[in-house]
């Protein structure tokens, strides 16, 4: 039996290199980081390719074929949210203090990415221990709309049987996540001079009527849909914009709705329900409203059944490497697992670091979790890929 030795010093160097490459999204511009990742994995023996859905918005795909067997993929994203202000140290210089590595992307998700690269290197160096196809699929734009993952799926890639998605989970196993839809709704009114408002129809007042119906729908219909791992579905309003002049009754008011879906809900059916709500508003309260567009989101909800082998082996690996509360759990937000599920892959989400510090100043990943993640990833891959036949 092979004893694998994770190179913690190399992992820290790689994370420092990747954090130093600014991939704030917007604008993204993941190309430089993608080329860096490709260099690491090419040196390990992988075949590398790039795909771009827009200039500089680059996915990197690494493939290593090693005999007959399933296809196993690691995936996470190259982009980060903007660094913002309020940092105690330079967000693009990896800083270690008190057992933590600080930097933008340290846990979301350059830390998971580097741990995956380490696992891929170790697997590539020991082809006698596994058989099948091993992949690293590292994508652009997850933080805004998962355009990189969506583009990858549209390219009709080879079948992927199993996938591990890297996101900060404190090295616990997440096997489900919510999805989201964000319709932009325009409420109509009739303009008039503000000195004679009775001659118009105030679109903001009309919107207030619709807001009440939206809140009612959330409490009476939507939140009743509950999933064991991710909790309740939801419907809320996150933006309101109305009026264009101080002395004019507004004839238009726009609302942005946020509809969080749970696994089992159908996107088209949810869209139809939202339209039905607007139709009801007109019939019951005289509110004229229409959907004028849909904001891009990461995608729909999904889950991998807890009884599946990849979930069970992931739980075992997480416990083995220091996480006693291994799961399975569910994300309240979305991630790219849904897109790999669309390819037929059974998958989980695992990674070092906590969502509680992601997207904030002084984002960090605990050193122990970061190093342990590479061993977790390695164990899961070995559990899902059959042992190579002796020659």
mmCIF file of N, CA and C in Angstrom, residues 210 264 317:
data_model
loop_
_atom_site.group_PDB
_atom_site.id
_atom_site.type_symbol
_atom_site.label_atom_id
_atom_site.label_comp_id
_atom_site.label_asym_id
_atom_site.label_seq_id
_atom_site.Cartn_x
_atom_site.Cartn_y
_atom_site.Cartn_z
ATOM 1 N N UNK A 210 -47.744 44.941 -4.479
ATOM 2 C CA UNK A 210 -47.117 43.704 -4.940
ATOM 3 C C UNK A 210 -46.164 43.150 -3.876
ATOM 4 N N UNK A 264 -35.159 19.279 -5.900
ATOM 5 C CA UNK A 264 -36.477 18.734 -6.188
ATOM 6 C C UNK A 264 -37.386 19.726 -6.860
ATOM 7 N N UNK A 317 -13.363 9.981 4.640
ATOM 8 C CA UNK A 317 -12.110 10.715 4.451
ATOM 9 C C UNK A 317 -12.067 11.966 5.320
#
